[in-house]
XYZ file of C-alpha atoms in Angstrom:
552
model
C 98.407 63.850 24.332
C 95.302 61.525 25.901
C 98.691 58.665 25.917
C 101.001 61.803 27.841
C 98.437 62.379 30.177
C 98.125 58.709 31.386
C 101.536 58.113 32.032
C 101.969 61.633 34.335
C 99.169 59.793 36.606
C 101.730 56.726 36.869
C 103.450 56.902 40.286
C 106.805 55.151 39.001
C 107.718 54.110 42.257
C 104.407 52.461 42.574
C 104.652 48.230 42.855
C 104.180 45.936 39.945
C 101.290 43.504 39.941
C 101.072 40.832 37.518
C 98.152 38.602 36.592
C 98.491 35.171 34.394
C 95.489 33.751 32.810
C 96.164 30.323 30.644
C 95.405 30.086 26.698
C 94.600 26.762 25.233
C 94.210 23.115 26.069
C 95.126 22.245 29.806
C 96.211 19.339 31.377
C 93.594 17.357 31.330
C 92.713 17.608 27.842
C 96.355 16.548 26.903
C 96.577 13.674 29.060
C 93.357 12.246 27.825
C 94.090 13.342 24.131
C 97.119 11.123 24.493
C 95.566 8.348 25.807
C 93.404 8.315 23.286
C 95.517 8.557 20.141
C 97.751 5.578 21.663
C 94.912 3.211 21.528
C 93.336 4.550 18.050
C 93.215 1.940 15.447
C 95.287 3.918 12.991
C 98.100 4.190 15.158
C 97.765 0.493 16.772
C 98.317 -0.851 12.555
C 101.826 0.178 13.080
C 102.241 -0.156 16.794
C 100.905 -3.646 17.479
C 102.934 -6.654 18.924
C 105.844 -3.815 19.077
C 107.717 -2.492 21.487
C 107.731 1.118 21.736
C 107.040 4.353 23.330
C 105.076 7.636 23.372
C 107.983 10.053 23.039
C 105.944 13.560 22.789
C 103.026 15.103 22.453
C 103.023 18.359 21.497
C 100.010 21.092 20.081
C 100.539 22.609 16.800
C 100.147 25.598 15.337
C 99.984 26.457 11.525
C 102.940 25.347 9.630
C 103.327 29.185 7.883
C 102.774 31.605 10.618
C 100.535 34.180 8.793
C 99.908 37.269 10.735
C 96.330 39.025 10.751
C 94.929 41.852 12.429
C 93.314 39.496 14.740
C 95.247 37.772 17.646
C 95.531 33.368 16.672
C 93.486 31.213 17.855
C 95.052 28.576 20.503
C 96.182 25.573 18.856
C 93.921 23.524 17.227
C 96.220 20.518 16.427
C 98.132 18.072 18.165
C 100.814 15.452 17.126
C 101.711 12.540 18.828
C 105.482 10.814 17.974
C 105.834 7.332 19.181
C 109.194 5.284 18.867
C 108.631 1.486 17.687
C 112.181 -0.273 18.801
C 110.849 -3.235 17.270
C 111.205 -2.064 13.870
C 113.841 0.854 14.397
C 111.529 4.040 13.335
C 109.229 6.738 14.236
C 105.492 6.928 14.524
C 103.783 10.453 13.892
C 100.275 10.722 14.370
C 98.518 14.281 14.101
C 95.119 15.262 13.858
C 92.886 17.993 15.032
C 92.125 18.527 18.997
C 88.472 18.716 18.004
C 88.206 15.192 16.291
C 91.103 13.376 17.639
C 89.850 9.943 15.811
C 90.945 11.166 12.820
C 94.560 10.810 12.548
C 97.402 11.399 9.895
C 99.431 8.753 10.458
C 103.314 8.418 8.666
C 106.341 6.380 9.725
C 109.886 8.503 9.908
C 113.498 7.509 10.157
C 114.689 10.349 12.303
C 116.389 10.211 15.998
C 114.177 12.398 18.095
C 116.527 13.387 21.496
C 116.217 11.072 24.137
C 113.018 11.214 26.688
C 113.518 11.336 30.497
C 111.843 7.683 30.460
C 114.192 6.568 27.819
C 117.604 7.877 29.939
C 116.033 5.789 32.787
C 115.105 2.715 31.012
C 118.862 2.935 29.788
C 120.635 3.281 33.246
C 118.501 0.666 34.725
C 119.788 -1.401 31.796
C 123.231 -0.695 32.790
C 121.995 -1.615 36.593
C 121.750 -4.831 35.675
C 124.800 -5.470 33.174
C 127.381 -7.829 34.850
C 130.395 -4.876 33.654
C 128.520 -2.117 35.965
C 126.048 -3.946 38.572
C 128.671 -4.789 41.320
C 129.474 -0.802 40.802
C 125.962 0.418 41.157
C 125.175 -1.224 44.267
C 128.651 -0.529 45.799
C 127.674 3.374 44.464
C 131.033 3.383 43.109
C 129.243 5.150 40.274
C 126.678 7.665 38.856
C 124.878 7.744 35.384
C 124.614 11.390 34.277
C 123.260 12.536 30.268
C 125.548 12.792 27.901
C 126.523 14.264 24.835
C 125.551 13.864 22.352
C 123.023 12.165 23.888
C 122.326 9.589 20.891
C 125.207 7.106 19.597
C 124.355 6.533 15.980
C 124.119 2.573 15.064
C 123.304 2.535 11.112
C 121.252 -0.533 9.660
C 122.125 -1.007 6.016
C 118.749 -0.239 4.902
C 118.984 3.375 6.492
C 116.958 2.805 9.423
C 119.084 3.553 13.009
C 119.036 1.675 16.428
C 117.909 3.761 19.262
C 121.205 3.701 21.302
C 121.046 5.931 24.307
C 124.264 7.668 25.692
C 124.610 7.202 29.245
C 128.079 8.908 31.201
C 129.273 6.605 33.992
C 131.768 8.940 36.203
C 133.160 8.156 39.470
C 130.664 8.334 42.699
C 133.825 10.318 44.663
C 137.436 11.069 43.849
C 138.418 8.228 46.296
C 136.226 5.242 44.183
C 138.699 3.589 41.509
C 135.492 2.915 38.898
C 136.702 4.548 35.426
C 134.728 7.265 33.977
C 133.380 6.267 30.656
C 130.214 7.010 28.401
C 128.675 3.869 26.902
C 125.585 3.483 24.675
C 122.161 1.929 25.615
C 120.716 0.146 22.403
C 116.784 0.406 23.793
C 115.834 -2.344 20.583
C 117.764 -5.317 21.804
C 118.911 -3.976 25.384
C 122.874 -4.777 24.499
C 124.615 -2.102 25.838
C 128.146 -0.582 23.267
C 131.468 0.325 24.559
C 133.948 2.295 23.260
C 137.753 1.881 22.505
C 138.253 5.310 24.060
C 135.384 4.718 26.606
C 133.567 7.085 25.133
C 131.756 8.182 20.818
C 133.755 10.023 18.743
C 132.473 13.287 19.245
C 133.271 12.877 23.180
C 135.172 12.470 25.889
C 135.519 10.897 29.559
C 138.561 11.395 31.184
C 139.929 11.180 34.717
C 139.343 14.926 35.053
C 135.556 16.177 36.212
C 134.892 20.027 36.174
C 131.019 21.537 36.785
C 128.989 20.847 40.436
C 127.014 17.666 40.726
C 123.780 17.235 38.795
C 121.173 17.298 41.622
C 119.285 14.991 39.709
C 115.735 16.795 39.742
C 112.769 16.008 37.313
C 112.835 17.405 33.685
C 109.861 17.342 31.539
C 110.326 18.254 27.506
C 106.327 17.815 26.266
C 102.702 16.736 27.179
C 102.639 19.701 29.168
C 100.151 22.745 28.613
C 102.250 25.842 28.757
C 100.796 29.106 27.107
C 99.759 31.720 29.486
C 98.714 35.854 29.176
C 100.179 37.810 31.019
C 99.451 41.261 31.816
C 101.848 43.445 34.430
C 99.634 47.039 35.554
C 101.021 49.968 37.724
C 98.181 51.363 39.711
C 95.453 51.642 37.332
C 97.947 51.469 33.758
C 98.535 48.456 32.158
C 102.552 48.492 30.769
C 102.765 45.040 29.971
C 100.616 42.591 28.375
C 101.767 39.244 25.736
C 101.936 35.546 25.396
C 104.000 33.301 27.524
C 104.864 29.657 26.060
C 106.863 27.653 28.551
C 110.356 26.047 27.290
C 108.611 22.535 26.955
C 105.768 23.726 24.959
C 108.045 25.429 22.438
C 108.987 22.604 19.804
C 106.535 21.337 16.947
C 104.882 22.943 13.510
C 104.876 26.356 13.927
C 106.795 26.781 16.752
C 110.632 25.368 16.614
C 112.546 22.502 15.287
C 114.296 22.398 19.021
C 112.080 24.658 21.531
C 113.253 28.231 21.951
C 113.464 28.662 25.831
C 110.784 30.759 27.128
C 109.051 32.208 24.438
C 107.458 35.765 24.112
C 104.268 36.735 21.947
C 102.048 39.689 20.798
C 104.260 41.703 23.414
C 102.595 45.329 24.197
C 103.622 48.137 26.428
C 101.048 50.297 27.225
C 98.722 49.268 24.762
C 100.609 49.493 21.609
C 102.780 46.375 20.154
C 106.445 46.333 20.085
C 107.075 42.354 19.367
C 105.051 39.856 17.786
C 107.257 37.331 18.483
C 110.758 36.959 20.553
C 112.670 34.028 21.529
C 115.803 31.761 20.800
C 115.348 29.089 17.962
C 119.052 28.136 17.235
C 121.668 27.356 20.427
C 125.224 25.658 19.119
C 128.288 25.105 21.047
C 132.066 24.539 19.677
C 135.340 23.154 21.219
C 138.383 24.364 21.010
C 140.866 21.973 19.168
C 137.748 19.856 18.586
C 138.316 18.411 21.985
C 134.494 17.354 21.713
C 131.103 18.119 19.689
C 130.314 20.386 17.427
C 127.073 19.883 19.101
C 123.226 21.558 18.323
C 121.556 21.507 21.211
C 117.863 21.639 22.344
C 115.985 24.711 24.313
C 112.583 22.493 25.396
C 114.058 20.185 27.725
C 113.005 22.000 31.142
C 114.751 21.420 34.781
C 113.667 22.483 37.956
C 114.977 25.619 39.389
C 114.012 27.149 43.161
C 110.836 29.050 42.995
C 108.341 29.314 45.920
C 105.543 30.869 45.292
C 101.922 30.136 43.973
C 100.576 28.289 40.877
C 97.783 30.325 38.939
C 97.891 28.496 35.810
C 100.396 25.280 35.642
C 103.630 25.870 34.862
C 103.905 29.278 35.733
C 105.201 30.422 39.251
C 104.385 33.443 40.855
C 107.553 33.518 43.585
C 107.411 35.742 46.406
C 110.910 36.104 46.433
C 113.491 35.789 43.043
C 113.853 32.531 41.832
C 117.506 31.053 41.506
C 118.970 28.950 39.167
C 122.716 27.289 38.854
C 124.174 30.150 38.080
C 122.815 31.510 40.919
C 124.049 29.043 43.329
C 125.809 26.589 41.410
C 122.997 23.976 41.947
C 120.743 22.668 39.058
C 118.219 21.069 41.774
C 114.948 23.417 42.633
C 111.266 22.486 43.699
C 109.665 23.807 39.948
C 109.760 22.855 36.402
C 108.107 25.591 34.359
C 108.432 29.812 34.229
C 109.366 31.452 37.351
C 107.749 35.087 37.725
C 108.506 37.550 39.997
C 109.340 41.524 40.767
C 112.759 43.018 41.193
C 112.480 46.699 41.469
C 110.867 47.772 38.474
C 111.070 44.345 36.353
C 108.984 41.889 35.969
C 111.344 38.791 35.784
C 110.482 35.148 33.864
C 113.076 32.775 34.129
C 113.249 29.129 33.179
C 116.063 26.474 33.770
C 116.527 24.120 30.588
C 118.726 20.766 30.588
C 120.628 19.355 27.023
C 123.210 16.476 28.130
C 125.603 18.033 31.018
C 124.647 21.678 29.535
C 122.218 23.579 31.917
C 121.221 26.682 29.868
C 118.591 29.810 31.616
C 116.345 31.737 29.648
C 115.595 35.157 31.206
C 113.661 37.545 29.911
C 113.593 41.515 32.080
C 110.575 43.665 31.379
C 110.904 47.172 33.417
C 108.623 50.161 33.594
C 110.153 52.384 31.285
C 109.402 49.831 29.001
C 113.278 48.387 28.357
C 112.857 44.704 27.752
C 116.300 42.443 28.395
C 116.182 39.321 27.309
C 119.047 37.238 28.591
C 120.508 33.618 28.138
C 122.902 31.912 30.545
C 124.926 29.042 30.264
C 126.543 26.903 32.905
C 127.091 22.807 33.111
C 127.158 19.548 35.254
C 130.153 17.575 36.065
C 131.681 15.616 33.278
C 134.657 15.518 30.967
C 133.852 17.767 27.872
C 133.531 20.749 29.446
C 136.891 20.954 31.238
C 137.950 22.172 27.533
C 137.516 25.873 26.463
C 134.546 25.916 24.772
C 132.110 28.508 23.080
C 128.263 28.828 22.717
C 126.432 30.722 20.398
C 122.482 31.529 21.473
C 120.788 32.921 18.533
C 117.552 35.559 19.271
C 114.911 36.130 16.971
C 113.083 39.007 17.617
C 110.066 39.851 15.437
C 109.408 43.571 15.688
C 106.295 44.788 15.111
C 106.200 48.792 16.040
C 102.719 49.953 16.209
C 102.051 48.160 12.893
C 103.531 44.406 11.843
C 104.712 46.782 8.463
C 106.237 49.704 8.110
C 109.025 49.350 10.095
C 112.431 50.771 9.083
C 115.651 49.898 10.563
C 118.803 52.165 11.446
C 122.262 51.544 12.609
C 123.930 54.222 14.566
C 127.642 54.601 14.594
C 130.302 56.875 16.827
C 132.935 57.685 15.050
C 130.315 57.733 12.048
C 130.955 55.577 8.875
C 132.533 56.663 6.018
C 130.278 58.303 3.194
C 128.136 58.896 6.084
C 129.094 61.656 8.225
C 128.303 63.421 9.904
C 125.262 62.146 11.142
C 125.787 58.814 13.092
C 122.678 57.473 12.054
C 121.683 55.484 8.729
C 119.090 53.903 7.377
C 119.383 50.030 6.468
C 117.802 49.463 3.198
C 118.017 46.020 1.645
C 118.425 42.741 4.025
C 122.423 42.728 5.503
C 124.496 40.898 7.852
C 126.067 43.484 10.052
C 128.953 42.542 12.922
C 128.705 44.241 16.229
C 131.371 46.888 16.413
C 132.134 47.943 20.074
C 134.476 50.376 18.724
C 132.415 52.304 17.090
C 129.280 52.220 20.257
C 127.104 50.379 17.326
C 123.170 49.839 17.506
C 120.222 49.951 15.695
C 116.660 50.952 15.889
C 113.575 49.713 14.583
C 111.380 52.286 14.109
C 107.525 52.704 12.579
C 107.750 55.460 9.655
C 104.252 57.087 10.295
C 104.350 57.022 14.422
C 108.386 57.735 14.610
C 107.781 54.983 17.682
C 111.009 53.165 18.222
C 112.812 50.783 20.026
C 116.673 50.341 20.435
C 118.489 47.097 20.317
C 121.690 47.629 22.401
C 124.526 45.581 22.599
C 125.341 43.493 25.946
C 128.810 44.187 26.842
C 129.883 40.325 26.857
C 127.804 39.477 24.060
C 130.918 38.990 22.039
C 132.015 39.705 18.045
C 131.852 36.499 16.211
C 134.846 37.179 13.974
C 136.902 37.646 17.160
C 135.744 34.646 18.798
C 138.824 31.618 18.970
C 136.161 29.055 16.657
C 135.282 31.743 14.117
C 133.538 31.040 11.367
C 131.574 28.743 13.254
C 129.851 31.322 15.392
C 128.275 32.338 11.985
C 127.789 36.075 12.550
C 125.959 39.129 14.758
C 123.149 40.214 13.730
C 120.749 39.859 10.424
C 118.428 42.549 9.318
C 115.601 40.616 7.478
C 112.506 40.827 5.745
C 109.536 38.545 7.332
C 108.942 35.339 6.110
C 106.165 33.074 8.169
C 109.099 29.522 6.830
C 111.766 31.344 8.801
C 110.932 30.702 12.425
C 114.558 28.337 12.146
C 116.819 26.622 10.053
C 114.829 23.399 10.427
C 118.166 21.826 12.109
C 116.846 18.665 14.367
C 119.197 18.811 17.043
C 122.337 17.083 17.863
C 122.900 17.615 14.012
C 124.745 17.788 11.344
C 124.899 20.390 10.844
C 125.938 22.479 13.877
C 126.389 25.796 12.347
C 123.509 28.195 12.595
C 122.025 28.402 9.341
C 120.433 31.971 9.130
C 123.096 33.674 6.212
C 121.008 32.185 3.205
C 117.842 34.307 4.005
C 119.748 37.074 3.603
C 119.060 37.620 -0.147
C 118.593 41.144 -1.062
C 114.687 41.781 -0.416
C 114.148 45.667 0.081
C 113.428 45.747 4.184
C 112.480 49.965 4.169
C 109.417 50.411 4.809
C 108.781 46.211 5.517
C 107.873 44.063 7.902
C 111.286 43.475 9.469
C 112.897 40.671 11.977
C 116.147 40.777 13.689
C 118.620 37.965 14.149
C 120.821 38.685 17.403
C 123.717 36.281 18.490
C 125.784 36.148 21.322
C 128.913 34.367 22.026
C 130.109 33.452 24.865
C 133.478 31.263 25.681
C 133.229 29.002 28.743
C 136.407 28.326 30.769
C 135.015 26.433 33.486
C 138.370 25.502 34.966
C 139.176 29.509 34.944
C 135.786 30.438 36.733
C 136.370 32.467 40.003
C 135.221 30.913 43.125
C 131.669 31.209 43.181
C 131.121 31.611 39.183
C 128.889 29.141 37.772
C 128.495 30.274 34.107
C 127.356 33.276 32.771
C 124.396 35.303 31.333
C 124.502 37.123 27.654
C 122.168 39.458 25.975
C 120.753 42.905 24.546
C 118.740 45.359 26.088
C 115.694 46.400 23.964
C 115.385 50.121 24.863
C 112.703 52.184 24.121
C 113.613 55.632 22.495
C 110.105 57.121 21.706
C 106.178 55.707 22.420
């Protein structure tokens, strides 16, 4: 009743006002940390006399995410990955933020996706090649990323030469330069060419489709990025959780690839509905295998147009909505980070996200009423690949916690009602399943708490597609997964650019008993981009659920 009586005193009309307080190390603390681990003797044994680079640097959380009745601590860890082209492998050193002298320190083979530096060091090798120089300084030509954005170069002994791909198109229509993709090998500065002009898995023709990359500043680590933040309504507070920027999203704990903008310990009105939501696995397939498969990344941030004011870095307040390519068909802004702002009765965060000549938006929608919609969009930069039909497949994980992190149950609701089931329309999901979205049948489901009856609604978007109807079925691997918790399962542990490319969430499916449980949903979307079919004006599109609150 006392929880009735608040909300009558709400004037729903009234504005939104939202406040954004940081969590964790800051700026400072991560530029010095990084500093310092370069020059610590336990890294400098491997690094000496080498060449190489600091790639990331990102904070770490627990490897098992174990939930308490207590809110985390910020992280505590750190670890730095450094790339020695001298000697063709990685460089991890990790330690605690507290004593950063003592280091873990362990040499890898793996192909981390290219830094920002590491594209640039690459086209000014190009710059200064006697195949391309004449053409840079003439501007007959423009370097642009690439996908995938690594060539593979195998040493016998299993180790891999860091060989950036770099896309060389035409500067205009009327310049004759050919359009080709070529490889940067960073360890001995030789730059490959291909018999096709471009790898295997891609293409450069004369054909260009996608607006010019504006070239802004992208930034995919050393960055702090976890902020509160709490949205009131006069004197009620309907919104309060975690906010981890796209660049802060990848490590232990977090995501093999980043996740876009990532929500946490979500509340509304003072009572949990999410412990955790965001997007861990993001694939894209080509029709006739005109390029890819590729996995792509969701930490890489670009700039969008936000003005506004800075309370903690990396989070805008805008005075005005925040646009993005798909917006105006322009990936250049004046921000890298999370844009916030009010429309209506939302509270809006939106980031802009770069992975070769993809641009990708995360979105998330909070309202009032308490609907949350989170939303993905996809649109691209000139180049060759994408004049094919392809299809993208964003995968959500959303932990629900209602009222409780256990004792959730989840229904599915159908109209006409299933078989054996009628005639209610309701059911209650029992054991862990894969279920397809049926638009025929109106089909959703609810997570609801079994002592409270407090439940939310997870309603499908109207493009968010049927994987079994989509042209490169089975590789958009399914709809949505009903699942018991497990702290391992934040992702498939895919590093991007693959193999594999398929999402990789139908093993956890097993046959634990979810009534009653701690339960998480998997929700994908598919969505099939025909850029040469886009109306005038189109510049991708958006996907997603809406979240819909049904009792509180």
């Amino acid at each position: 009743m006392a929880q009735q009586a608040t909300r009558k005193q709400v004037d729903p009309k009234a504005a939104l006002k939202i406040s954004v307080k940081p969590l964790g190390p800051q700026q400072a603390v991560i530029d010095s940390l990084s500093r310092a681990v370069e020059a610590n003797p336990a890294i400098q044994r491997y690094l000496r006399d080498t060449r190489h680079r600091l790639l990331s640097f990102d904070l770490l959380e627990p490897s098992l995410e174990v939930k308490g009745k207590k809110l985390p601590p910020p992280p505590d860890r750190f670890c730095a990955t450094f790339y020695d082209y001298t000697n063709h492998r990685v460089i991890r050193g990790s330690g605690k933020i507290a004593t950063p002298k003592k280091l873990e320190v362990a040499e890898f083979s793996d192909q981390p996706v290219p830094t920002a530096d590491e594209f640039r060091e690459a086209v000014e090798v190009l710059r200064e090649h006697s195949d391309f120089a004449e053409h840079f300084r003439a501007k007959r030509i423009v370097a642009y990323q690439a996908m995938p954005p690594l060539v593979p170069i195998e040493l016998p002994d299993g180790r891999t030469q860091r060989t950036i791909a770099v896309g060389l198109r035409p500067a205009s229509p009327l310049h004759e330069a050919t359009h080709e993709i070529v490889g940067v090998n960073l360890s001995n500065q030789q730059v490959v060419r291909f018999p096709n002009r471009a790898p295997g898995s891609s293409f450069a023709g004369g054909s260009l489709c996608g607006p010019i990359a504006a070239g802004g500043a992208t930034t995919s680590g050393f960055v702090a990025g976890q902020a509160w933040i709490t949205v009131t309504q006069g004197n009620t507070v309907l919104w309060k959780f975690l906010a981890v920027r796209p660049a802060a999203t990848r490590g232990a704990g977090l995501s093999t690839n980043g996740t876009g903008i990532e929500l946490r310990f979500v509340d509304y009105r003072g009572k949990r509905v999410l412990y955790r939501a965001h997007v861990p696995i993001l694939n894209v397939k080509y029709d006739n295998n005109a390029c890819g498969p590729y996995r792509d990344w969701q930490n890489q941030e670009g700039v969008l147009q936000a003005n506004g004011t800075d309370p903690v870095p990396g989070f805008r307040l805008c005075t005005s909505p925040a646009t993005t390519i798909l917006d105006t068909g322009s990936d250049g802004g004046n921000f890298l980070g999370v844009a916030i702002y009010v429309q209506g009765q939302e509270v809006v965060l939106v980031s802009q996200m770069h992975a070769g000549w993809y641009r990708y938006v995360s979105e998330w929608r909070l309202a009032s009423d308490g609907t949350i919609r989170p939303r993905f969009g996809f649109s691209a930069i000139s180049s060759s690949c994408v004049c094919n039909v392809h299809h993208h497949h964003a995968y959500w994980r959303f932990d629900f916690d209602i009222g409780t992190a256990g004792n959730n149950q989840v229904r599915e609701f159908n109209d006409p009602c299933l078989p054996g089931f009628c005639p209610s329309n309701w059911h209650d999901k029992t054991f862990e399943i894969m279920r397809p979205r049926d638009p025929a049948r109106k089909r959703k489901w609810k997570v609801e708490n079994l002592s409270t009856h407090d439940a939310y609604e997870i309603i499908p978007g109207p493009h968010d597609g049927v994987a079994t109807a989509s042209p490169d079925w089975p590789f958009g691997e399914g709809d949505v997964w009903i699942l018991r918790y497990h702290g391992n399962e934040i992702d498939d542990g895919v590093v991007a650019t693959g193999p594999p490319y398929e999402a990789g969430i139908g093993p956890w499916v097993n046959g634990e008993s979810i009534k009653g449980q701690d339960v998480v949903i998997w929700y994908g979307a598919h969505f099939t981009h025909d850029v040469q079919g886009e109306p005038p004006g189109v510049h991708g599109h958006k996907v997603g659920p809406d979240l819909k609150l049904v009792k509180w």
